[in-house]
Amino acid sequence: MEDQNLSCQTFSKEKERLMGYSCRQPSLTINTGRLSKYMLIFVALTTSVLCFVLWWMGTFEFQRIPDPAFVPQVLTSRHNFCAFRPLSPEEAVEEEFILHSIAWPETPPVTLNFSLQNTTDPSCSKFTILPKVGGGQWSIGDQLEVSIIIKDYNCHPKTSGGDALLAHLRNEALDAGVSGQMVDHLNGSYTAVFPLVWEGRADVQVTLIHPSEAITVLRRLNKESLDRVFFRSVFRSGSVTETSMCNVCLRPTNMPVCNYTDIRTGEPWFCLKPKNLSCNARIIHSMGGYLPALKPLEDKLFSKVNMKVPILASGSSNITVLPYTKGQVTMNSTKVKFRPSGFYYKGVWKSLGVTQVYQFDTQSIIQCLSGKVVHFYGDSTIRQWFEYLNKALPDLKEFNLHTPEKSCPYVSLDYKNNILLTYHCHGLPIRIRPIPISQLRYIANELDNIQGGSNTVIAFTVWAHFGNFPMETYVRRLLSIRSAVLRLLARAPDTLVVIRTGNLKSYDVNGAINNGDWYALQRDRALREVFKGMNVSLVDAWEMTLAHRLQHNLHPAPPIIKNMINVLLSYICPKHR
Ligand SMILES: *[C@@H]1O[C@H](CO)[C@@H](O)[C@H](O)[C@H]1NC(C)=O
Ligand SMILES: *[C@@H]1O[C@H](CO)[C@@H](O)[C@H](O)[C@H]1NC(C)=O
Ligand SMILES: *[C@@H]1O[C@H](CO)[C@@H](O)[C@H](O)[C@H]1NC(C)=O
Ligand SMILES: *[C@@H]1O[C@H](CO)[C@@H](O)[C@H](O)[C@H]1NC(C)=O
Ligand SMILES: *[C@@H]1O[C@H](CO)[C@@H](O)[C@H](O)[C@H]1NC(C)=O
Ligand SMILES: *[C@@H]1O[C@H](CO)[C@@H](O)[C@H](O)[C@H]1NC(C)=O
Ligand SMILES: *[C@@H]1O[C@H](CO)[C@@H](O)[C@H](O)[C@H]1NC(C)=O
Ligand SMILES: *[C@@H]1O[C@H](CO)[C@@H](O)[C@H](O)[C@H]1NC(C)=O
């Protein structure tokens, strides 16, 4: 009796949790012969009260929301019908800082009767290569600057900024490429800065992603049409099946709503309640579709003429780069305005950072991954990595979980070489074919369930499914993932955490307004801000798609994936060769 009681008291809360509150229904073996009836009742009462208290504490402990703490949250008036994950006071300050640091310049208003004539015209706009500061010929290590003047269809210079422009240098014969950095002077002129990293010719490429007026529209859509991408859930109980609409940003309604806000992360999610079934009967999530969101004429701002089109040079568009000469300013100088994460040379991605990128063939991939568990989390753009490795390793076999194609989860095992790979989707709001609710897990929660260690590699990406939501939705998702990464690195500091950034993609008007490059660019900047200074490694998919000769694609082509995998493996096996 005493033993039982003692063991009940000394149960750590952790154990209690693991053992399913075994105190709740104590199975006592008591020698009733020596105890009076009252004594027995007293003991039984005491035990059950004690156990109830312990159970209650256990429950409380179990349901405790991990860092960051919940605080009451007043929804911002900026996005009147979206729910946001509550933030701790520190996170709220950081969110403000991030939103401020990535703020896009003011862009011209777009009224119902706006005149296309007055909007950015890439064919009238031109760039000019600026002469080298101090004169002389270009050589490796120099910085090239290019001035871009944006004009409208009347060929009048624009007087405000905010055009979405990208630039890179390339040399087709050498299969070389490097990203440039764009500086907006807010007066219709822009400067692109490039490092010169290979010898020979370098051709300047400037691309108008969107006219500034299109950015005005993209911004409006993310205030007014937050539910233009919609989702569905299937509810089922017995033979009754119903389907209803779901979203993070669910419009106010008089109908009853089911609240699926995640208890651990605080990530919000709502569905209209089915008529005849309970909220608990939700079994399947899927992409619903897209609602029309553009006003008349606005589609003219997203056409073949002014979306993702090159801007040409007035004068020469190329330079010749000479070998590095001793004593000149180099990439290592503090005068360097922009240092990309890497560049292509002969089709191979070279790092400009601290980690060298090695080339891995089948044998060296096996050697590198032997004994490792690699967990991939995110959208289909990281599923590509999982698929690439599955093809590359002959002994890696996918375990049949009966998961349909282009879905999740997937698991592959190379029993011979002791390699385990898994792929899980990131949680809601994922645009996906019908998937069981049980497979929708937030990355932060997944990371909390991982032991970690030197044999564990975590690689995740979160970007492609967030474009149509307010920046806060994305920033808060990242902050919650970062908290989980910090907890993971605190308990297992030698876990390798790799983040794949977003990338450029090809699109038409619908692709642009639902998840175009401008949305991705803004989120990419937020991602870098959130994970700055952390012991995590980036695979810079943004630059790797910008600098590559192949066309932009949501799912980058195999030569790009191969380079990404080499970067990933170089992080995992930095001492390779
Ligand atoms: C466009 O419409 C606004 C009202 O919405 C009006 O004030 C303005 O004069 C119109 N502009 C043109 C060029 O028609
Ligand atoms: C458009 O440009 C023309 C000529 O540059 C100008 O006269 C007109 O006022 C502009 N319209 C708007 C709405 O800015
Ligand atoms: C725009 O601003 C830049 C930087 O301040 C300046 O160098 C340039 O002369 C300005 N261009 C025009 C057309 O005002
Ligand atoms: C949904 O549930 C969460 C947590 O249970 C709660 O904080 C939030 O206020 C609820 N939202 C709505 C709109 O009821
Ligand atoms: C709910 O149940 C009623 C009565 O069985 C039926 O008439 C109705 O069609 C059901 N509604 C839905 C949405 O399934
Ligand atoms: C390089 O620039 C020169 C003018 O400086 C031009 O004649 C030549 O066609 C350019 N080459 C390419 C491939 O654009
Ligand atoms: C830049 O610095 C790295 C080491 O920090 C060195 O290996 C490299 O040679 C330097 N490059 C130049 C061009 O000075
Ligand atoms: C950073 O992470 C690596 C594993 O990726 C680990 O080996 C290293 O000790 C960590 N460094 C610090 C300062 O925690």
XYZ file of C-alpha atoms and ligand atoms in Angstrom:
689
model
C 0.000 0.000 0.000
C 2.637 2.464 1.054
C 4.847 1.418 -1.798
C 2.067 1.975 -4.239
C 1.341 5.385 -2.801
C 5.004 6.336 -2.772
C 5.560 5.263 -6.320
C 2.519 7.256 -7.293
C 3.903 10.378 -5.653
C 7.385 10.032 -7.048
C 6.260 9.544 -10.596
C 7.849 12.269 -12.577
C 5.355 14.143 -14.621
C 7.210 12.996 -17.705
C 6.832 9.327 -16.816
C 3.242 9.833 -15.929
C 2.683 11.264 -19.337
C 4.455 8.417 -21.059
C 2.583 5.840 -19.053
C -0.799 7.327 -19.740
C -1.525 8.630 -16.232
C -1.273 5.256 -14.605
C -2.195 6.859 -11.294
C -5.630 7.598 -12.519
C -6.925 4.108 -11.943
C -4.638 2.607 -9.354
C -4.960 -1.147 -9.141
C -4.145 -1.600 -5.509
C -3.611 -4.984 -3.927
C -4.439 -4.402 -0.336
C -4.499 -6.826 2.533
C -8.007 -5.933 3.731
C -7.735 -8.252 6.685
C -5.621 -5.772 8.682
C -7.518 -2.620 7.757
C -10.839 -1.407 8.961
C -13.589 -0.594 6.456
C -13.255 3.160 7.265
C -9.539 3.069 6.943
C -9.951 1.496 3.533
C -12.420 4.168 2.414
C -10.122 6.884 3.767
C -7.135 5.439 1.956
C -9.086 5.003 -1.221
C -10.316 8.605 -1.050
C -6.875 10.011 -0.308
C -5.359 8.019 -3.111
C -7.919 9.080 -5.623
C -7.673 12.754 -4.604
C -3.891 12.588 -4.807
C -4.031 10.815 -8.099
C -6.585 13.243 -9.427
C -4.289 16.129 -8.494
C -1.324 14.408 -10.107
C -3.387 13.620 -13.163
C -4.600 17.194 -13.338
C -1.052 18.481 -13.044
C -0.048 16.002 -15.701
C -2.821 17.151 -17.971
C -1.861 20.702 -17.345
C 1.747 19.935 -18.100
C 0.776 17.960 -21.167
C -1.326 20.741 -22.610
C 1.154 23.462 -21.786
C 1.888 25.364 -24.983
C 5.608 25.300 -25.646
C 7.580 28.498 -26.000
C 6.491 31.060 -27.187
C 3.702 31.651 -24.707
C 0.191 32.531 -25.684
C -0.794 36.133 -25.058
C -4.124 37.686 -25.857
C -4.045 38.913 -29.389
C -5.924 41.799 -30.919
C -6.278 41.142 -34.598
C -4.722 43.860 -36.682
C -7.126 45.933 -38.710
C -4.786 45.482 -41.666
C -6.272 42.113 -42.508
C -9.795 42.176 -41.237
C -10.713 38.537 -41.557
C -7.509 36.581 -41.028
C -6.593 34.916 -37.777
C -2.968 34.941 -36.715
C -0.921 32.843 -34.364
C -0.522 34.815 -31.120
C 2.966 36.180 -30.458
C 5.030 36.713 -27.368
C 5.900 40.403 -26.768
C 9.457 39.780 -28.042
C 8.164 38.129 -31.185
C 5.747 41.003 -31.775
C 8.648 43.448 -31.729
C 10.608 41.235 -34.096
C 7.686 40.877 -36.460
C 7.360 44.653 -36.684
C 11.088 44.893 -37.383
C 10.939 42.261 -40.127
C 7.893 43.795 -41.799
C 9.632 47.145 -41.703
C 12.918 45.817 -43.065
C 11.304 44.158 -46.077
C 8.819 46.964 -46.783
C 8.429 47.506 -50.528
C 8.495 51.108 -51.825
C 5.315 53.024 -52.530
C 3.864 52.155 -55.936
C 1.517 54.221 -58.170
C -2.220 53.925 -57.548
C -4.229 51.778 -59.956
C -7.757 53.123 -60.376
C -10.593 51.477 -62.303
C -9.881 53.738 -65.260
C -6.083 53.668 -65.052
C -4.217 54.286 -68.267
C -1.809 51.556 -69.321
C 0.097 54.251 -71.250
C 1.411 55.600 -67.961
C 2.648 52.289 -66.601
C 6.103 50.723 -66.862
C 7.036 49.682 -70.385
C 10.002 47.312 -70.514
C 10.643 47.991 -74.211
C 11.167 51.715 -73.642
C 13.148 51.119 -70.443
C 16.903 50.577 -70.867
C 20.010 49.740 -68.894
C 23.545 51.094 -69.262
C 26.780 49.533 -68.078
C 28.567 52.111 -65.934
C 32.302 52.602 -66.481
C 34.622 51.110 -63.921
C 35.274 53.416 -60.978
C 38.831 54.717 -61.404
C 38.894 53.619 -65.057
C 40.755 50.725 -66.638
C 39.618 47.251 -67.652
C 37.421 44.904 -65.699
C 39.040 42.014 -63.915
C 38.006 39.278 -61.507
C 37.110 40.657 -58.099
C 35.756 43.935 -59.499
C 32.186 45.019 -59.037
C 30.135 45.825 -62.091
C 27.408 48.444 -61.805
C 24.560 48.881 -64.220
C 22.096 51.766 -64.281
C 18.482 51.052 -65.248
C 16.084 53.799 -66.303
C 12.409 52.816 -66.289
C 10.005 54.501 -68.714
C 6.303 54.278 -69.543
C 4.632 53.526 -72.888
C 5.028 57.168 -73.904
C 8.751 56.689 -73.265
C 8.586 59.231 -70.463
C 10.836 58.381 -67.512
C 8.946 57.166 -64.474
C 9.384 59.250 -61.371
C 8.628 56.650 -58.724
C 10.140 53.269 -57.865
C 8.757 49.907 -56.822
C 9.173 47.994 -60.091
C 10.093 44.367 -59.471
C 13.386 43.914 -61.336
C 15.981 41.174 -61.250
C 19.421 41.024 -62.788
C 22.177 38.504 -63.333
C 25.364 38.082 -65.332
C 25.911 35.125 -67.550
C 28.201 33.536 -70.090
C 26.434 30.911 -72.118
C 29.574 29.324 -73.571
C 31.034 28.844 -70.097
C 27.639 27.885 -68.624
C 28.394 30.513 -65.986
C 26.012 32.782 -64.100
C 25.824 34.962 -61.013
C 23.060 36.994 -59.363
C 23.065 40.745 -59.118
C 21.586 42.934 -56.451
C 19.021 45.565 -57.320
C 18.945 48.975 -55.646
C 15.789 51.079 -56.103
C 16.466 54.843 -56.057
C 12.702 55.478 -55.810
C 12.780 57.951 -58.718
C 12.453 55.610 -61.705
C 16.138 54.730 -61.717
C 17.725 51.560 -60.344
C 21.259 50.259 -59.980
C 22.243 46.613 -60.280
C 25.508 45.467 -58.692
C 27.359 42.282 -59.684
C 30.597 40.671 -58.585
C 32.900 39.620 -61.422
C 33.804 36.030 -60.672
C 34.929 34.453 -63.945
C 37.332 35.343 -66.694
C 36.005 36.137 -70.164
C 32.754 37.600 -71.332
C 29.937 38.544 -69.010
C 26.525 39.435 -70.430
C 24.204 41.572 -68.349
C 20.617 40.354 -68.094
C 17.944 42.588 -66.592
C 14.371 41.310 -66.254
C 11.205 43.169 -65.406
C 9.283 40.762 -63.190
C 6.356 43.153 -62.655
C 5.685 46.835 -63.350
C 5.292 48.857 -60.156
C 1.572 49.222 -60.967
C 1.219 45.424 -60.898
C 2.732 45.466 -57.413
C -0.058 47.848 -56.385
C -2.531 45.202 -57.548
C -0.665 42.338 -55.851
C -0.734 44.308 -52.619
C -4.434 45.042 -52.950
C -5.162 41.348 -53.507
C -3.366 40.459 -50.282
C -5.584 42.897 -48.405
C -8.943 42.327 -50.065
C -8.873 38.858 -51.630
C -7.086 36.850 -49.003
C -9.359 33.911 -49.639
C -8.805 33.775 -53.414
C -7.098 30.432 -52.845
C -9.617 28.250 -51.044
C -9.542 24.827 -49.427
C -11.966 22.026 -48.664
C -12.377 19.407 -46.020
C -14.338 16.191 -46.188
C -16.215 15.165 -43.058
C -17.428 11.644 -42.595
C -19.287 9.621 -40.025
C -20.727 6.267 -40.922
C -22.407 6.645 -44.283
C -22.811 10.427 -44.003
C -20.276 12.513 -45.906
C -20.143 16.280 -46.193
C -17.700 18.774 -47.634
C -17.069 22.303 -46.449
C -14.869 25.317 -47.100
C -11.758 25.935 -45.006
C -9.100 28.652 -44.699
C -6.779 30.646 -42.472
C -8.636 33.679 -43.734
C -12.272 32.642 -43.522
C -14.728 35.458 -44.195
C -17.030 36.430 -41.324
C -20.191 34.348 -41.478
C -23.355 33.640 -39.511
C -22.837 29.933 -40.061
C -21.190 27.898 -37.320
C -17.436 27.499 -37.761
C -15.074 24.751 -36.615
C -11.885 26.044 -35.021
C -8.882 23.805 -35.777
C -6.289 26.115 -34.284
C -3.277 23.955 -33.411
C -2.908 23.726 -29.663
C 0.889 23.469 -29.700
C 1.915 26.053 -32.286
C -1.188 28.252 -32.145
C -1.442 28.140 -35.942
C -5.037 29.003 -36.877
C -7.285 27.063 -39.259
C -11.042 27.143 -39.686
C -13.736 25.301 -41.621
C -17.415 26.051 -42.014
C -19.160 23.506 -39.832
C -20.849 20.731 -41.817
C -24.643 20.722 -41.495
C -25.134 17.250 -40.116
C -21.737 16.231 -38.787
C -19.579 17.345 -35.906
C -16.287 19.211 -36.243
C -14.528 16.021 -35.116
C -15.646 14.200 -38.255
C -13.095 16.018 -40.465
C -10.989 13.429 -42.253
C -9.600 14.874 -45.492
C -8.062 18.178 -46.538
C -7.610 19.354 -50.101
C -7.005 22.332 -52.297
C -10.367 23.807 -53.290
C -9.584 26.201 -56.104
C -9.002 29.801 -57.077
C -11.522 32.632 -57.005
C -11.350 35.402 -59.596
C -9.846 38.450 -57.940
C -8.700 40.950 -60.571
C -10.765 43.988 -61.456
C -11.438 44.835 -65.119
C -8.301 45.898 -67.029
C -5.973 44.870 -64.226
C -4.992 41.771 -66.190
C -3.284 44.130 -68.676
C -0.634 44.630 -66.005
C 0.130 40.890 -66.076
C 0.640 40.219 -69.769
C 3.325 38.787 -72.034
C 4.359 42.385 -72.722
C 5.157 43.468 -69.192
C 5.610 40.387 -67.008
C 8.960 38.546 -66.855
C 10.371 40.275 -69.927
C 13.956 41.363 -70.563
C 15.007 44.993 -70.473
C 17.568 45.725 -73.172
C 20.757 47.739 -73.126
C 21.267 51.175 -74.549
C 24.778 50.489 -75.811
C 26.762 47.426 -74.950
C 25.269 44.663 -72.824
C 28.502 42.813 -72.149
C 31.995 43.274 -70.811
C 35.211 41.280 -70.907
C 36.696 40.277 -67.580
C 40.473 39.884 -67.241
C 42.244 37.649 -64.718
C 42.699 38.808 -61.153
C 45.615 41.199 -60.763
C 47.511 41.581 -57.524
C 46.670 44.527 -55.332
C 43.210 45.273 -56.670
C 40.024 45.384 -54.624
C 38.729 41.828 -54.247
C 35.574 40.058 -53.193
C 37.071 39.969 -49.721
C 37.163 43.739 -49.461
C 34.768 45.615 -47.224
C 33.990 47.762 -50.266
C 32.059 44.884 -51.776
C 28.434 45.990 -51.933
C 26.964 42.612 -52.755
C 28.283 39.158 -52.150
C 26.047 36.444 -53.551
C 26.043 32.996 -51.969
C 27.595 31.467 -55.091
C 27.778 31.300 -58.878
C 27.728 28.798 -61.715
C 30.847 27.942 -63.655
C 30.700 25.212 -66.310
C 27.274 24.357 -64.965
C 28.595 23.693 -61.464
C 27.522 25.770 -58.461
C 30.525 27.224 -56.584
C 30.140 28.755 -53.172
C 31.235 32.282 -52.320
C 30.542 31.542 -48.659
C 32.571 29.633 -46.107
C 31.417 26.141 -47.031
C 32.995 24.758 -50.162
C 30.662 22.903 -52.508
C 31.875 19.443 -53.547
C 30.658 17.231 -56.374
C 29.163 13.934 -55.277
C 28.816 10.865 -57.467
C 26.706 7.851 -56.478
C 29.486 6.258 -54.433
C 30.313 9.422 -52.535
C 26.627 10.148 -51.842
C 26.358 6.704 -50.256
C 29.530 7.294 -48.276
C 28.251 10.666 -47.095
C 24.770 9.520 -46.110
C 25.740 6.173 -44.634
C 24.465 5.990 -41.053
C 22.323 9.112 -41.485
C 18.664 9.845 -41.064
C 17.555 12.704 -43.290
C 14.128 14.255 -42.720
C 12.758 16.496 -45.450
C 9.839 18.762 -44.575
C 7.958 21.205 -46.720
C 6.335 21.600 -50.090
C 6.910 19.829 -53.392
C 10.106 21.795 -54.005
C 11.896 19.836 -51.297
C 10.113 16.641 -52.268
C 12.229 16.996 -55.424
C 15.326 16.430 -53.281
C 13.853 13.296 -51.796
C 12.967 12.072 -55.293
C 16.417 12.936 -56.618
C 18.176 10.878 -53.932
C 15.759 8.007 -54.468
C 16.821 7.859 -58.095
C 20.496 8.385 -57.342
C 20.997 5.605 -54.790
C 20.563 2.080 -56.150
C 19.988 0.448 -52.762
C 17.581 3.078 -51.508
C 14.071 1.615 -51.662
C 10.900 3.486 -51.057
C 8.685 1.830 -48.475
C 5.159 1.513 -49.833
C 2.976 3.589 -47.528
C 0.260 3.611 -50.222
C 0.688 7.354 -50.494
C -0.519 8.655 -53.854
C 1.904 10.476 -56.155
C 2.753 14.126 -55.454
C 1.533 13.816 -51.901
C 3.074 12.870 -48.579
C 4.485 11.203 -46.534
C 7.187 9.095 -48.165
C 9.866 6.970 -46.537
C 12.917 5.375 -48.148
C 15.391 2.985 -46.619
C 18.787 1.797 -47.782
C 19.144 -1.144 -45.441
C 22.556 -2.088 -46.795
C 24.154 1.302 -46.215
C 22.022 2.306 -43.257
C 20.368 5.361 -44.772
C 16.859 6.534 -43.905
C 15.103 9.324 -45.777
C 11.663 10.692 -44.994
C 9.538 13.374 -46.585
C 6.605 15.059 -44.865
C 4.566 17.990 -46.120
C 4.432 21.171 -44.156
C 1.085 21.747 -42.516
C -1.789 23.952 -43.552
C -2.356 25.976 -45.708
C -0.936 23.434 -48.151
C -2.412 23.333 -51.655
C -2.560 19.621 -52.239
C -4.704 16.828 -53.616
C -6.959 15.130 -51.023
C -4.860 14.080 -48.046
C -5.837 12.578 -44.670
C -5.934 15.128 -41.858
C -3.609 12.847 -39.899
C -0.800 13.630 -42.369
C -1.077 17.401 -41.970
C 1.549 18.313 -39.433
C 3.199 21.607 -38.703
C 6.982 21.502 -39.105
C 7.460 22.954 -35.618
C 5.532 20.047 -34.090
C 7.452 17.521 -36.179
C 10.768 18.967 -34.999
C 9.596 18.739 -31.383
C 9.199 15.002 -31.912
C 12.750 14.492 -33.129
C 15.589 13.439 -30.894
C 18.291 14.876 -33.158
C 22.027 14.256 -32.999
C 25.040 14.023 -35.256
C 23.372 11.400 -37.441
C 20.249 13.450 -38.006
C 19.808 15.925 -40.831
C 16.759 18.169 -41.038
C 16.049 19.940 -44.319
C 12.949 22.048 -44.786
C 11.355 24.589 -47.069
C 8.226 26.672 -46.546
C 7.321 29.277 -49.123
C 5.276 28.297 -52.181
C 1.909 28.032 -50.431
C 2.004 31.314 -48.548
C 2.014 33.971 -51.291
C -1.661 34.885 -51.079
C -1.720 35.328 -47.311
C -0.633 38.350 -45.267
C 3.092 38.544 -44.505
C 2.222 38.043 -40.839
C 0.901 34.551 -41.564
C 4.263 33.627 -43.059
C 6.495 35.432 -40.575
C 4.656 33.865 -37.648
C 4.955 30.421 -39.202
C 8.712 30.951 -39.509
C 9.010 32.228 -35.937
C 7.234 29.140 -34.664
C 9.536 26.887 -36.714
C 12.543 28.821 -35.468
C 11.493 28.250 -31.849
C 11.311 24.520 -32.578
C 14.742 24.604 -34.280
C 16.161 26.361 -31.212
C 14.674 23.711 -28.925
C 16.096 20.989 -31.171
C 19.562 22.558 -31.257
C 19.429 23.064 -27.497
C 18.839 19.354 -26.836
C 20.971 18.084 -29.743
C 23.443 20.794 -30.861
C 25.093 18.612 -33.493
C 21.906 18.192 -35.502
C 22.369 19.660 -38.966
C 19.520 21.954 -39.984
C 19.352 22.994 -43.636
C 16.847 25.457 -45.061
C 16.009 25.526 -48.742
C 14.910 29.006 -49.777
C 12.160 29.707 -52.300
C 12.868 29.980 -56.001
C 11.816 31.800 -59.150
C 9.096 30.181 -61.209
C 7.343 30.567 -64.530
C 3.756 31.714 -64.578
C 0.794 33.281 -66.321
C -1.496 35.904 -64.816
C -3.099 33.402 -62.408
C 0.247 32.083 -61.269
C 1.412 35.645 -60.711
C -1.510 36.682 -58.547
C -1.730 33.480 -56.545
C 1.945 32.872 -55.915
C 4.175 34.886 -58.228
C 7.829 35.773 -57.876
C 7.127 39.070 -56.137
C 5.273 37.293 -53.348
C 8.092 34.726 -53.190
C 10.755 37.440 -53.148
C 9.150 39.198 -50.182
C 8.853 35.934 -48.282
C 12.408 35.003 -49.137
C 13.642 38.222 -47.573
C 11.603 37.519 -44.433
C 13.003 33.978 -44.217
C 16.596 35.209 -44.339
C 15.821 37.808 -41.690
C 14.200 35.287 -39.325
C 17.036 32.743 -39.496
C 19.892 35.261 -39.600
C 22.670 34.442 -37.145
C 21.372 30.950 -36.379
C 23.415 27.792 -36.696
C 21.495 26.647 -39.774
C 22.666 26.263 -43.367
C 20.933 27.786 -46.373
C 20.621 26.281 -49.808
C 20.083 29.434 -51.827
C 17.494 28.187 -54.303
C 16.640 31.796 -55.156
C 20.100 32.587 -56.496
C 20.535 29.118 -57.923
C 17.502 29.638 -60.144
C 18.208 33.307 -60.914
C 21.802 32.649 -62.011
C 21.024 29.519 -64.053
C 20.578 29.572 -67.826
C 17.467 27.347 -67.684
C 13.986 28.809 -67.583
C 12.461 29.549 -64.217
C 10.224 26.781 -62.996
C 8.381 26.180 -59.734
C 10.069 22.781 -59.808
C 13.591 23.589 -60.983
C 15.073 21.374 -63.700
C 17.297 18.351 -62.840
C 20.654 20.146 -63.449
C 19.680 22.713 -60.801
C 18.448 20.055 -58.366
C 21.725 18.194 -58.797
C 23.606 21.338 -57.759
C 21.280 21.869 -54.792
C 21.883 18.292 -53.654
C 25.638 18.884 -53.901
C 25.270 21.927 -51.651
C 23.160 19.895 -49.202
C 25.683 17.037 -49.167
C 28.563 19.482 -48.743
C 26.889 20.705 -45.539
C 26.407 17.113 -44.379
C 29.935 16.017 -45.347
C 32.179 19.103 -45.284
C 35.314 16.959 -45.131
C 34.477 15.109 -48.307
C 37.735 14.437 -50.190
C -10.808 58.067 -63.151
O -11.798 57.891 -62.168
C -11.712 58.807 -61.098
C -12.789 58.428 -60.105
O -12.655 57.099 -59.761
C -11.850 60.232 -61.597
O -11.685 61.116 -60.512
C -10.798 60.496 -62.635
O -10.989 61.785 -63.207
C -10.852 59.481 -63.731
N -9.719 59.680 -64.623
C -9.793 59.573 -65.921
C -8.510 59.796 -66.669
O -10.817 59.322 -66.485
C -0.415 59.866 -68.281
O 0.635 60.431 -69.012
C 0.248 61.542 -69.782
C 1.438 61.953 -70.623
O 2.630 61.719 -69.966
C -0.224 62.658 -68.847
O -0.627 63.779 -69.585
C -1.364 62.143 -68.009
O -1.754 63.088 -67.050
C -1.010 60.876 -67.306
N -2.192 60.321 -66.681
C -2.194 59.892 -65.428
C -3.484 59.316 -64.958
O -1.217 59.977 -64.708
C 17.550 59.157 -58.794
O 18.222 58.980 -57.563
C 19.587 58.628 -57.693
C 20.120 58.335 -56.307
O 19.756 59.325 -55.421
C 20.329 59.751 -58.390
O 21.680 59.378 -58.525
C 19.709 59.971 -59.752
O 20.314 61.074 -60.376
C 18.213 60.225 -59.633
N 17.637 60.206 -60.948
C 16.745 61.084 -61.332
C 16.250 60.934 -62.731
O 16.338 61.966 -60.609
C -9.821 29.206 -31.876
O -9.207 28.457 -30.862
C -8.081 29.072 -30.295
C -7.397 28.098 -29.359
O -8.255 27.180 -28.889
C -8.513 30.330 -29.615
O -7.396 30.955 -29.026
C -9.133 31.246 -30.653
O -9.617 32.416 -30.032
C -10.269 30.561 -31.370
N -10.654 31.407 -32.479
C -11.907 31.713 -32.724
C -12.166 32.643 -33.853
O -12.810 31.282 -32.046
C -28.594 16.643 -43.423
O -29.542 15.710 -43.040
C -30.840 15.987 -43.545
C -31.811 14.989 -42.907
O -31.283 13.681 -42.951
C -30.835 15.885 -45.047
O -32.102 16.181 -45.552
C -29.826 16.874 -45.582
O -29.717 16.744 -46.973
C -28.470 16.689 -44.935
N -27.612 17.772 -45.331
C -26.401 17.585 -45.851
C -25.652 18.803 -46.224
O -25.927 16.476 -45.985
C 28.846 42.525 -76.773
O 28.859 43.934 -76.891
C 29.270 44.382 -78.163
C 29.305 45.893 -78.128
O 30.129 46.321 -77.131
C 28.328 43.901 -79.217
O 28.801 44.265 -80.504
C 28.199 42.400 -79.154
O 27.186 41.975 -80.049
C 27.833 41.982 -77.767
N 27.797 40.540 -77.710
C 26.720 39.902 -77.343
C 26.797 38.414 -77.401
O 25.724 40.458 -76.942
C 39.589 35.813 -49.997
O 39.717 35.236 -48.703
C 39.839 33.820 -48.712
C 39.893 33.334 -47.290
O 39.208 34.177 -46.452
C 41.079 33.405 -49.491
O 41.155 32.009 -49.531
C 41.000 33.960 -50.899
O 42.203 33.676 -51.583
C 40.771 35.452 -50.877
N 40.536 35.885 -52.252
C 41.184 36.907 -52.787
C 40.860 37.170 -54.216
O 41.961 37.600 -52.140
C 26.511 24.257 -35.454
O 25.920 23.084 -35.987
C 26.821 22.039 -36.277
C 26.036 20.923 -36.898
O 25.459 21.363 -38.068
C 27.505 21.596 -35.017
O 28.428 20.582 -35.319
C 28.216 22.776 -34.376
O 28.752 22.394 -33.159
C 27.225 23.907 -34.144
N 27.931 25.091 -33.678
C 27.542 25.745 -32.596
C 28.334 26.974 -32.271
O 26.614 25.395 -31.928
